[in-house]
XYZ file of C-alpha atoms in Angstrom:
594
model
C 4.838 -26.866 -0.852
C 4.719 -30.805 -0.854
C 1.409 -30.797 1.322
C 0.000 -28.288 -0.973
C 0.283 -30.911 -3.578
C 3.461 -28.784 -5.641
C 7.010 -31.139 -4.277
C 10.109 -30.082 -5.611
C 10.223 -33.106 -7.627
C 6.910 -31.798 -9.532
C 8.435 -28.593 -9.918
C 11.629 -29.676 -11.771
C 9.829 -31.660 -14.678
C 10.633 -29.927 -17.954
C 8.104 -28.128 -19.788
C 6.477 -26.724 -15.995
C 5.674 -23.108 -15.655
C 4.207 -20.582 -13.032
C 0.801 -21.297 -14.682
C 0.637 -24.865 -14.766
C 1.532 -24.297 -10.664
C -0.933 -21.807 -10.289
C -3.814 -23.962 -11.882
C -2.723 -27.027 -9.729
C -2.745 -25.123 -6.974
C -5.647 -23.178 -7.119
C -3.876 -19.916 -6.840
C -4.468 -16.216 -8.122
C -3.341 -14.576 -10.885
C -1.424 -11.741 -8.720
C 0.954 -14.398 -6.926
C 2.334 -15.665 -10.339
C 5.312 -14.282 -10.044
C 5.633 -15.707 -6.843
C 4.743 -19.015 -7.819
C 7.427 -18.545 -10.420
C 10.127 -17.834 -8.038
C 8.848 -20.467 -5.327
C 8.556 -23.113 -8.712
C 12.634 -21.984 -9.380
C 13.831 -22.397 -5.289
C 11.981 -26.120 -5.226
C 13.080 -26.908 -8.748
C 17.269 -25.756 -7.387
C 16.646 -27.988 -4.085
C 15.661 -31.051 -6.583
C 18.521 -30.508 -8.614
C 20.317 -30.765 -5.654
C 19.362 -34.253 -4.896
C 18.483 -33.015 -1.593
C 15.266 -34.818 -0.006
C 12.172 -33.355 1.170
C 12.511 -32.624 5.023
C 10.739 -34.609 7.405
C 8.823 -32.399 10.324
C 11.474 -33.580 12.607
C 14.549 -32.936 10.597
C 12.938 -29.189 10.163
C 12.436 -29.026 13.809
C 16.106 -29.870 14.645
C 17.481 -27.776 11.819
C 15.044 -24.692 13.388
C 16.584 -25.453 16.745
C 20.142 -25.815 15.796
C 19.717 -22.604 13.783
C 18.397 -20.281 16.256
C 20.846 -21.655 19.057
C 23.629 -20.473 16.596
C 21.581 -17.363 15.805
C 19.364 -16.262 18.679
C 18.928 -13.177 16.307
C 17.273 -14.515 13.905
C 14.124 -15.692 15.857
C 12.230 -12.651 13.945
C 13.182 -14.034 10.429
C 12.074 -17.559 11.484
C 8.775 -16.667 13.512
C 7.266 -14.667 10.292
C 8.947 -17.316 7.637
C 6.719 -20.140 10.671
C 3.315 -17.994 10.460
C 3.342 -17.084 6.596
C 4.216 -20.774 5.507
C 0.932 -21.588 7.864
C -1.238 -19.644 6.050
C 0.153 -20.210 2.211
C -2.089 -22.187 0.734
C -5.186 -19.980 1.876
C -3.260 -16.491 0.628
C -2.201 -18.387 -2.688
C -5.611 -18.860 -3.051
C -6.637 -15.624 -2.284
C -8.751 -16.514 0.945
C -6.846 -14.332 3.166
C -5.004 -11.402 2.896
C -1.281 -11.143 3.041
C -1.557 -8.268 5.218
C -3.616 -10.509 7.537
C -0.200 -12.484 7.864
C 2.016 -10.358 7.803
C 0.534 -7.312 10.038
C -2.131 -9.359 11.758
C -4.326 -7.436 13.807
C -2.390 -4.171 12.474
C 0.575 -5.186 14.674
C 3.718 -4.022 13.024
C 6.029 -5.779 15.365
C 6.534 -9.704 13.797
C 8.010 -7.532 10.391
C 9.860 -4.946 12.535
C 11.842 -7.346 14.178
C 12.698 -8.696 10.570
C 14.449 -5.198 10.189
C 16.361 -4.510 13.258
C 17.839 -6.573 16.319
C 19.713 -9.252 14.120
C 23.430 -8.835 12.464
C 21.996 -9.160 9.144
C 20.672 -5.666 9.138
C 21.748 -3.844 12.297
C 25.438 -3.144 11.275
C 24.582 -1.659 7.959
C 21.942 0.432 9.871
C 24.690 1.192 12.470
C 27.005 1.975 9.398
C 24.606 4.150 7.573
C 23.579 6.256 10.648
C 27.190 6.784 10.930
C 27.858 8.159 7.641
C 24.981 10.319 7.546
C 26.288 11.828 10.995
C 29.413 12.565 9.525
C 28.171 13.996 6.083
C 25.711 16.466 8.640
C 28.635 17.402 10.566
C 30.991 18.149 7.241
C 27.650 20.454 6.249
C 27.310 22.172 9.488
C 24.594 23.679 11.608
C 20.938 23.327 9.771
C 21.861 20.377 7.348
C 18.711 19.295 6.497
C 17.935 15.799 6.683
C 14.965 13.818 4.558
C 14.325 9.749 5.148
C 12.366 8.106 2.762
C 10.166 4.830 4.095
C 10.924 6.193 7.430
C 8.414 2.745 8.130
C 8.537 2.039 12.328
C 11.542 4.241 12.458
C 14.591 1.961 12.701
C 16.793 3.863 11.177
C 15.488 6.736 12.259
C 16.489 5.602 15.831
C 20.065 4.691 14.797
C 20.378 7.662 12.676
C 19.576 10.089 15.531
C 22.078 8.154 18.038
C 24.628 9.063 15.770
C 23.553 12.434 15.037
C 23.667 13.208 19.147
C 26.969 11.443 19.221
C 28.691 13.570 17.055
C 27.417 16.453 18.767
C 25.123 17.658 15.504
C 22.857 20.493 17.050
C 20.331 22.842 14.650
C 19.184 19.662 12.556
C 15.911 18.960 10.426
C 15.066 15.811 10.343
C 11.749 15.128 8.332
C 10.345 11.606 8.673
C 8.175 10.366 5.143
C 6.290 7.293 4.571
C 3.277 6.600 2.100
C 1.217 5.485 5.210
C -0.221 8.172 8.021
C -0.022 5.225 9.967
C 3.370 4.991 10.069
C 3.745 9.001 10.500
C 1.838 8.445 13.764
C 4.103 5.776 15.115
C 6.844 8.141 14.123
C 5.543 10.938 16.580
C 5.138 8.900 19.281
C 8.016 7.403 19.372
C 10.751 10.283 18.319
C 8.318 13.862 19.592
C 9.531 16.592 18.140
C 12.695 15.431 16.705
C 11.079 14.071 14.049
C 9.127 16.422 10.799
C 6.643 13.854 9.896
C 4.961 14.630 6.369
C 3.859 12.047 3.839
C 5.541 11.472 0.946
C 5.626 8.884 -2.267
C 8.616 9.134 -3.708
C 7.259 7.367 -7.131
C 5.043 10.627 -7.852
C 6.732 14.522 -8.083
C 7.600 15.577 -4.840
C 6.926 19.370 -6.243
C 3.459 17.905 -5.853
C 3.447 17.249 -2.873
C 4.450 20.714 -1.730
C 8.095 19.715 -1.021
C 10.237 22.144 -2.609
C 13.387 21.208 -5.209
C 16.601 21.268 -3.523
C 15.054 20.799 0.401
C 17.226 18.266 1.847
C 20.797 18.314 1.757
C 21.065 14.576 3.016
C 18.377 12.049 2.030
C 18.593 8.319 3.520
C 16.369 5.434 2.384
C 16.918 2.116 3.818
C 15.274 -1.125 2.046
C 12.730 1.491 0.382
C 13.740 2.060 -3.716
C 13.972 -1.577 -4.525
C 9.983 -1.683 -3.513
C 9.064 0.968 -6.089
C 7.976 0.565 -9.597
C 10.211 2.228 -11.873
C 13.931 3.032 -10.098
C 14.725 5.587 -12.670
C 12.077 7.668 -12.151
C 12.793 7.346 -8.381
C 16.312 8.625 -8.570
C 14.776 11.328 -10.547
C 12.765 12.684 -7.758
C 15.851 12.053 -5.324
C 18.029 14.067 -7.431
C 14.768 17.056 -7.557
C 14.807 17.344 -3.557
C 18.609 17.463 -3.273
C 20.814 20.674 -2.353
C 23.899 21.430 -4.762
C 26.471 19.011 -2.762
C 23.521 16.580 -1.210
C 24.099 13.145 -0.996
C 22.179 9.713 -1.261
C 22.578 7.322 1.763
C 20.894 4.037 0.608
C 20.496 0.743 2.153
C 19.816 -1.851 0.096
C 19.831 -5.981 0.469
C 22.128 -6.705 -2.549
C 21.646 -10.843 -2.818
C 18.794 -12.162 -2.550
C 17.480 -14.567 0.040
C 14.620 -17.224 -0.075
C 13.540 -16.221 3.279
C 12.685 -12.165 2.030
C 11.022 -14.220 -1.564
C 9.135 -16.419 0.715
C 7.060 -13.571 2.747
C 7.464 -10.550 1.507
C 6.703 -11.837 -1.924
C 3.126 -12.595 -0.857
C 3.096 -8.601 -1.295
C 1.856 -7.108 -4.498
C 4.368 -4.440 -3.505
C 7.196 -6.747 -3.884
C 6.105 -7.215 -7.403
C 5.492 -3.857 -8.597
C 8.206 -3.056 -10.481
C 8.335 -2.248 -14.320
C 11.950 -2.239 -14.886
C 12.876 -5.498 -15.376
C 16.276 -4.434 -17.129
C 17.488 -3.308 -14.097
C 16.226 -6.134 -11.311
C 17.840 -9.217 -10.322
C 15.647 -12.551 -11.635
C 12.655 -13.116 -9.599
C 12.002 -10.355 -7.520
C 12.858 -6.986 -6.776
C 16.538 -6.716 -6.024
C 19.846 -5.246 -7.551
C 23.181 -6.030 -7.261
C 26.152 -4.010 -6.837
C 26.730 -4.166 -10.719
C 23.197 -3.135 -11.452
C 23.085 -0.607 -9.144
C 26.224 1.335 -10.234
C 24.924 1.009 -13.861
C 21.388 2.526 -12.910
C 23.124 5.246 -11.178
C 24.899 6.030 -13.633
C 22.457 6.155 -16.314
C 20.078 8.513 -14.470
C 22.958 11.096 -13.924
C 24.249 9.478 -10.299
C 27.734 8.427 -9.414
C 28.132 5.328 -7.080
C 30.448 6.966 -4.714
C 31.540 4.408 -2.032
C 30.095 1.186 -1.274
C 30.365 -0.853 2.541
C 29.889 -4.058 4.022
C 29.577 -6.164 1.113
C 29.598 -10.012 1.421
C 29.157 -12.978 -0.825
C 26.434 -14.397 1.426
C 22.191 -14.347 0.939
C 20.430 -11.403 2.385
C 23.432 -9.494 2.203
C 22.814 -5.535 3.008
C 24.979 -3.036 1.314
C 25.512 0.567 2.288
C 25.697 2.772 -0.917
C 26.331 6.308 -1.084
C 25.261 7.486 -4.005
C 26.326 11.250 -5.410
C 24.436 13.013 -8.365
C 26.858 14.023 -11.044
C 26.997 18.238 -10.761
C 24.767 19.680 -12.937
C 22.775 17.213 -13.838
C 19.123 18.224 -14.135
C 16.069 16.899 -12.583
C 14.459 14.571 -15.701
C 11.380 15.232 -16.537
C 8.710 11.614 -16.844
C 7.659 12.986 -20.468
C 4.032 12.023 -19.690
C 2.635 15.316 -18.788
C 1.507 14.380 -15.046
C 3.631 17.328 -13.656
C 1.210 19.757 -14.450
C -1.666 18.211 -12.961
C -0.167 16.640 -9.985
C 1.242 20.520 -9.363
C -2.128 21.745 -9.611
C -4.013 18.766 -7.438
C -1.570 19.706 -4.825
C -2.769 23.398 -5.036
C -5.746 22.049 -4.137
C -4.705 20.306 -1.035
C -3.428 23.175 0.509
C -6.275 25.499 -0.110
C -7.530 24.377 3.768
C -9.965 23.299 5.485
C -13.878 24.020 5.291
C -16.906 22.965 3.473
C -16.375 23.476 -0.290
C -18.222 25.835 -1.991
C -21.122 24.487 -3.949
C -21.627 21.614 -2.023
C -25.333 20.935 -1.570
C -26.700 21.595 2.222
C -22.840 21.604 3.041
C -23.421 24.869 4.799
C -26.612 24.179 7.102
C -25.129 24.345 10.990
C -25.620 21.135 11.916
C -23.475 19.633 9.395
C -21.015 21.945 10.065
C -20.845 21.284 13.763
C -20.398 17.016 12.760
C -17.600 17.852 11.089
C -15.622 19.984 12.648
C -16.415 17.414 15.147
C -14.886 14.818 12.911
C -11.347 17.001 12.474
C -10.971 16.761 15.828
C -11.672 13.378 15.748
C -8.966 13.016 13.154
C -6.781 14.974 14.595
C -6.578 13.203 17.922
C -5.676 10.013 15.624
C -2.845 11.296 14.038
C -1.665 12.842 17.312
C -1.580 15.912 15.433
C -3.490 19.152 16.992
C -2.747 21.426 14.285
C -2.887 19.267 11.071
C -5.000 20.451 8.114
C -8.772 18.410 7.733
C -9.484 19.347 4.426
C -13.737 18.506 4.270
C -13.342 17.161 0.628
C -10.258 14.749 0.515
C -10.157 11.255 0.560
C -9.546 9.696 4.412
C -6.764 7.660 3.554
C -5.186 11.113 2.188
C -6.010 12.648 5.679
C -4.022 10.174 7.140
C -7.146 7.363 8.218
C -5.989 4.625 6.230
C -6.392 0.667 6.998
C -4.431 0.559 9.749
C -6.719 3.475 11.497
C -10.080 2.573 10.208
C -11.431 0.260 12.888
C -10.615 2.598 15.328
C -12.079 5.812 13.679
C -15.140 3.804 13.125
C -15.521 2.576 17.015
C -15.320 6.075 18.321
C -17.705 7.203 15.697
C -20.240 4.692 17.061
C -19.546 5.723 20.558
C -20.383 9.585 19.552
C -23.012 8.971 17.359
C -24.398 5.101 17.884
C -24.174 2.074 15.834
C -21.767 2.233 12.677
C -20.787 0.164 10.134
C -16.777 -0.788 9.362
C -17.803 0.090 5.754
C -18.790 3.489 6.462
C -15.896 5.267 5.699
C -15.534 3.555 2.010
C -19.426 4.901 1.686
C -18.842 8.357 2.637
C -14.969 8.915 1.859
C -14.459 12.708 2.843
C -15.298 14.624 6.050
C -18.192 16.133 4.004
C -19.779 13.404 2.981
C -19.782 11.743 6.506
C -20.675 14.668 8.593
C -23.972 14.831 5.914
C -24.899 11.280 6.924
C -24.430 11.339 10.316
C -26.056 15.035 10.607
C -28.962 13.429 8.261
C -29.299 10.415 10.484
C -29.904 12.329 13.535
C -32.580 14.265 12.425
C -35.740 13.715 13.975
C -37.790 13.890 10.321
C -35.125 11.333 8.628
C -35.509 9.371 11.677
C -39.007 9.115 11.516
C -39.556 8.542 8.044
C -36.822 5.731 8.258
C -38.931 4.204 10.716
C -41.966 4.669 9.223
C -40.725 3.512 5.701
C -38.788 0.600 7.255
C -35.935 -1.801 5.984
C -37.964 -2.790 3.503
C -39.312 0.027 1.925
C -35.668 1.283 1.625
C -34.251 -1.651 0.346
C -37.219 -1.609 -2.502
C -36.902 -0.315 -6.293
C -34.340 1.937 -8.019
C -33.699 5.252 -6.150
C -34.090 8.737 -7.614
C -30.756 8.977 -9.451
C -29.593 5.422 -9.958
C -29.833 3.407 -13.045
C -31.591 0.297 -12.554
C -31.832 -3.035 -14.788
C -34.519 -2.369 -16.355
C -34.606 1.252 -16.435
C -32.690 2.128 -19.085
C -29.221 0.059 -18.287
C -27.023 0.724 -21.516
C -26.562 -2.603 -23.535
C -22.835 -2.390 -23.564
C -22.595 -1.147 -19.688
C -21.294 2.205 -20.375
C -23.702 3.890 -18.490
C -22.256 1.921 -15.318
C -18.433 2.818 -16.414
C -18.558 6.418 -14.357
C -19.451 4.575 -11.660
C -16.804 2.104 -11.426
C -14.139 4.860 -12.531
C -14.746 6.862 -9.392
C -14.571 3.774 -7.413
C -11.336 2.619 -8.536
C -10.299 6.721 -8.189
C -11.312 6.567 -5.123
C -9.375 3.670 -3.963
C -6.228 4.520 -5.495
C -6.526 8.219 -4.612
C -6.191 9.732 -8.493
C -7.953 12.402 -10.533
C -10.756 9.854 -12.748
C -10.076 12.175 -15.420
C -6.698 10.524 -15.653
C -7.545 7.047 -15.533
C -8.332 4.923 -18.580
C -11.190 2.083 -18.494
C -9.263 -0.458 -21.352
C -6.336 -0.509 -18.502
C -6.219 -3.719 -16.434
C -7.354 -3.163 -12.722
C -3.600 -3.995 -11.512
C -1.999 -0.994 -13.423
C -4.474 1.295 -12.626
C -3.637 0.662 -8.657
C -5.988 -2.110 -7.809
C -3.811 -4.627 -6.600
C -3.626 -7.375 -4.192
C -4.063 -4.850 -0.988
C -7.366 -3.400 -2.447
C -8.740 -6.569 -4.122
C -10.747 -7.254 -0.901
C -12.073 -4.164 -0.362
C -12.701 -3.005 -4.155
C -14.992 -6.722 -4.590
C -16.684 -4.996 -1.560
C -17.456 -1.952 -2.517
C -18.990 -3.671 -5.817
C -21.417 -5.437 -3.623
C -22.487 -2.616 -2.332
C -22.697 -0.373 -5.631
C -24.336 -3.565 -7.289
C -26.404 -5.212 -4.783
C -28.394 -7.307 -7.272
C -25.064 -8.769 -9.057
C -23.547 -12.014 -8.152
C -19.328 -10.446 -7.306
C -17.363 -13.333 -6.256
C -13.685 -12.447 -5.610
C -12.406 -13.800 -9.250
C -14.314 -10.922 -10.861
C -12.425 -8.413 -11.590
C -9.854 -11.146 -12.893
C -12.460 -12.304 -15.358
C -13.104 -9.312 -16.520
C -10.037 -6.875 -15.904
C -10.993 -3.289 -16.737
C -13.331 -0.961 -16.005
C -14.895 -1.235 -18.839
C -14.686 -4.706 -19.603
C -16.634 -5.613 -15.759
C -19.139 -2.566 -16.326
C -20.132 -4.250 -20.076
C -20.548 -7.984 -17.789
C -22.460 -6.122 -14.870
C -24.848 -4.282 -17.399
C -25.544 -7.647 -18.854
C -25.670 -9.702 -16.054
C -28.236 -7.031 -14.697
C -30.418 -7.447 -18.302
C -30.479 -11.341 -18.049
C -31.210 -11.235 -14.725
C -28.333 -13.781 -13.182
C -29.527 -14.983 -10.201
C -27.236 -14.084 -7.032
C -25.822 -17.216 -5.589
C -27.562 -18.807 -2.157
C -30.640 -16.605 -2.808
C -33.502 -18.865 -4.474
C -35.928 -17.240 -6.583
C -39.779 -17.565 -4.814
C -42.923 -16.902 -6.214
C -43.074 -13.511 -5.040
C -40.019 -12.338 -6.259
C -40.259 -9.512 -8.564
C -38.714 -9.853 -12.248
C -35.230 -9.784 -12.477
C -35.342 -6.652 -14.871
C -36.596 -4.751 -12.654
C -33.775 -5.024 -9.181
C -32.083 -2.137 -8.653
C -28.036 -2.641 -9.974
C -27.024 0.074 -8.529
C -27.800 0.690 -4.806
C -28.429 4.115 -3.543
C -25.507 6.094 -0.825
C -26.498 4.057 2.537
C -28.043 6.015 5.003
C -27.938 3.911 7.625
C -27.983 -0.295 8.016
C -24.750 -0.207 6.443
C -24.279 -3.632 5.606
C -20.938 -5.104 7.287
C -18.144 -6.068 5.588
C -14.021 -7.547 6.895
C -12.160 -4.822 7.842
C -10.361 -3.674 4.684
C -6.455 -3.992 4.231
C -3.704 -1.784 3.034
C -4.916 1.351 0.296
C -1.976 1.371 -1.061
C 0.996 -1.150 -1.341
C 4.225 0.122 0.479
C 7.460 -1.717 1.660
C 7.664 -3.403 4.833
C 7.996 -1.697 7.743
C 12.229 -0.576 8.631
């Protein structure tokens, strides 16, 4: 932080806050709250009267450190690479997900989780108890992990499981990410019920029935949702009369866990500040119990606790009996009940959907369920036509992939094609489309240019008729954002900031993206939706900055340039000539991998 120009010296002075940091530092608004724990470590080490490090006093203490503690070398490589790269993520020049998961690879954060002592007794300890509790239950105990992540306690949990001799076990493995369903497969076969779940929304919704599991077990998952109570709520909904909690949980914090996972926006999600320990996501013991307790739990036995930073507690937590499942109060039951109805009703070209029936469409995408299918490693999963990829399990993490076998089945396509055509439907109608001799013909016949010119049939244009106050351009950006987040647009307000409504850190990248290509004409640098932070808010700026006529940046105006009223704001659905864009980063924001 002293070669970014923010010493610990600088951070002490009285009357210094997160923003004052941020502005000296260049950073964006969504790593405030980091800055304002980062500003609170360097402002303890001045206070301290301890010096700033020279590069070879850090290089000894890193040696003598990892001699002592050859298990840490996890901890230390990620804490190395994301300190490298924090002044460009503060900034918001590269992703955190870059740093943390570069290239997709899990591993640097797995080995964070496992193969140390800070977190392989607990795991060792909480695979034990579960064993026992599924032996005291007997032969089909049904087990549920939440955050399953890369499976680490998965492993541990069915070690123990065999140990004990448990036989006629469920075990069903849930993340938030596909991605993480698929490592699950491959690594545990059929010992393993993979099935996605989000623990933060009504697990009736998501076809999982009340009272399922008689054991659940979530290691270093709860403290990375938004609001806890609600979370115990849905815990205490999938639990058998008897069932029992089995949570891991780190219980003091530790700069180290601050200092990369904080780069997260998922670190910083929560809404329940009452219950969370300052600056960051954590509880202690005390906080726990009294959480527990006020959502109808009882904080049954607690192991392993220390006095130390990054300490990991095991918790078993009981709910009281006869304490019913809450209910949020906000009416979302109802419709997440009946969006889930929808999920299930298979797969298939919906009704209604315009040439969705003609046979060569068809035959693309039943091509593109297999497609998916061989992905996920799944044969028999559902490929609903009309949801969202990420839903179907393509997310982030699958995307590049997807799209390179796509181009070698059907020739050269663009990493943004999935975020322009976002269900099986929609794609198999633009690749079937493409490969039609007529469309092929006129395309060439027409040329880039001749598709790139004048509004198209169906999209507003700048000076056709854009509203003053941008409203006709709010749909649009409502079913982007829905899109994104993977909600009903119905349910989404356009005076809420982009943050609440989902668009965090993780999608900032790729929703700035998907506004170039909705609004070629409009200058959208990455501040934008900070500038102007709701839907309705940017749609009112693009309306007028498509009425003025701002010039895009790096393009200068010529003499043959046509008037500014009359370029196109909104760009048609890309055939083809996709226009590149980076590879996007995680949909949703999730916990780091266990």
């Amino acid at each position: 932080m002293s070669e970014l120009g923010f010493p610990p010296a600088l951070a002490a002075r009285p009357g210094g806050d997160a923003e004052s940091a941020a502005r000296l530092l260049g950073a964006v608004p969504e790593h405030r709250r980091l800055l304002a724990a980062v500003r609170e470590l360097l402002a303890e080490h001045d206070r301290a009267g301890r010096p700033v490090p020279t590069p070879g006093e850090l290089a000894a203490t890193r040696a003598a450190l990892l001699a002592d503690h050859p298990d840490l070398h996890g901890h230390v490589a990620l804490l190395d690479r994301t300190l490298e790269a924090y002044g460009p993520v503060l900034r918001g020049e590269v992703p955190p997900a870059a740093v943390l998961f570069p290239g997709g690879d899990l591993g640097a954060v797995s080995a964070v989780y496992s193969g140390n002592q800070l977190f392989d007794p607990v795991n060792r300890a909480a695979a034990e108890s579960l064993a026992e509790a599924a032996a005291r239950t007997g032969p089909g105990v049904r087990i549920l992990e939440i955050g399953a992540g890369v499976g680490g306690t998965t492993a541990s949990a069915l070690a123990a499981l065999d140990a004990r001799g448990v036989t006629g076990f469920s075990y069903v493995y849930t993340d938030v990410s596909p991605a993480f369903l698929q490592h699950g497969r491959r690594r545990f076969g059929d010992r393993i019920v993979p099935r996605l779940l989000d623990i933060e929304k009504n697990p009736a919704a998501q076809d999982f029935a009340d009272g399922s599991a008689d054991l659940v077990v979530a290691s270093n998952v709860l403290h990375a949702t938004r609001d806890l109570a609600r979370t115990l709520d849905h815990i205490r909904q999938l639990l058998a009369p008897g069932g029992r909690l089995v949570l891991v949980e780190m219980v003091v914090p530790a700069a180290v866990y601050t200092l990369t996972f904080g780069l997260t926006d998922g670190w910083w999600r929560y809404v329940d500040e009452q219950w969370r320990l300052p600056h960051g996501p954590l509880l202690d013991i005390g906080r726990w119990r009294a959480l527990l307790d006020a959502r109808g739990w009882r904080l049954h036995a607690t192991d392993l606790l220390r006095e130390a930073p990054g300490c990991v507690a095991l918790l078993t937590c009981l709910p009281h009996q006869g304490a019913g499942t809450a209910r949020t109060g906000d009416g979302t039951r109802a419709a997440d009940d009946a969006r889930a109805g929808d999920a299930r009703a298979g797969d298939g070209i919906r009704a209604g959907d315009a040439g969705a029936t003609e046979p060569g469409v068809r035959a693309v995408a039943e091509e593109l369920r297999g497609l998916v299918r061989e992905l996920l490693g799944d044969p028999t999963a559902e490929v609903p036509g009309w949801v969202p990829w990420q839903e179907l399990g393509i997310d982030s993490l699958l995307n590049m992939e997807f799209v390179e076998e796509l181009a070698r089945r059907y020739g050269p396509v663009a990493p943004t094609a999935l975020f322009e055509h976002r269900t099986v439907d929609d794609l198999a109608r633009m690749l079937a489309a493409r490969s039609a001799p007529a469309v092929r013909a006129a395309t060439r016949k027409a040329g880039p240019a001749a598709r790139d010119a004048g509004p198209a049939a169906g999209h507003t244009g700048a000076g056709s008729g854009a509203g003053h106050d941008g409203e006709d351009l709010l749909p649009r950006l409502v079913r982007l954002v829905a899109e994104l987040t993977a909600q009903d647009p119905a349910a989404l307000d356009a005076d809420t900031a982009f943050p609440d409504l989902g668009v965090d850190s993780l999608l900032h990248e790729e929703f700035c993206e998907r506004l170039r290509a909705l609004f070629p004409a409009a200058d959208v640098p990455a501040t934008l939706p900070f500038e102007h932070p709701t839907p309705r808010a940017l749609a009112r700026h693009l309306g007028t900055a498509a009425r003025t006529g701002a010039a895009t940046p790096g393009v200068p105006a010529t003499a043959g340039d046509p008037p500014a009223a009359t370029v196109t704001a909104l760009a048609p659905d890309p055939v083809t000539d996709l226009a590149p864009a980076p590879p996007p980063w995680s949909r949703r924001p999730r916990p780091a991998p266990r």
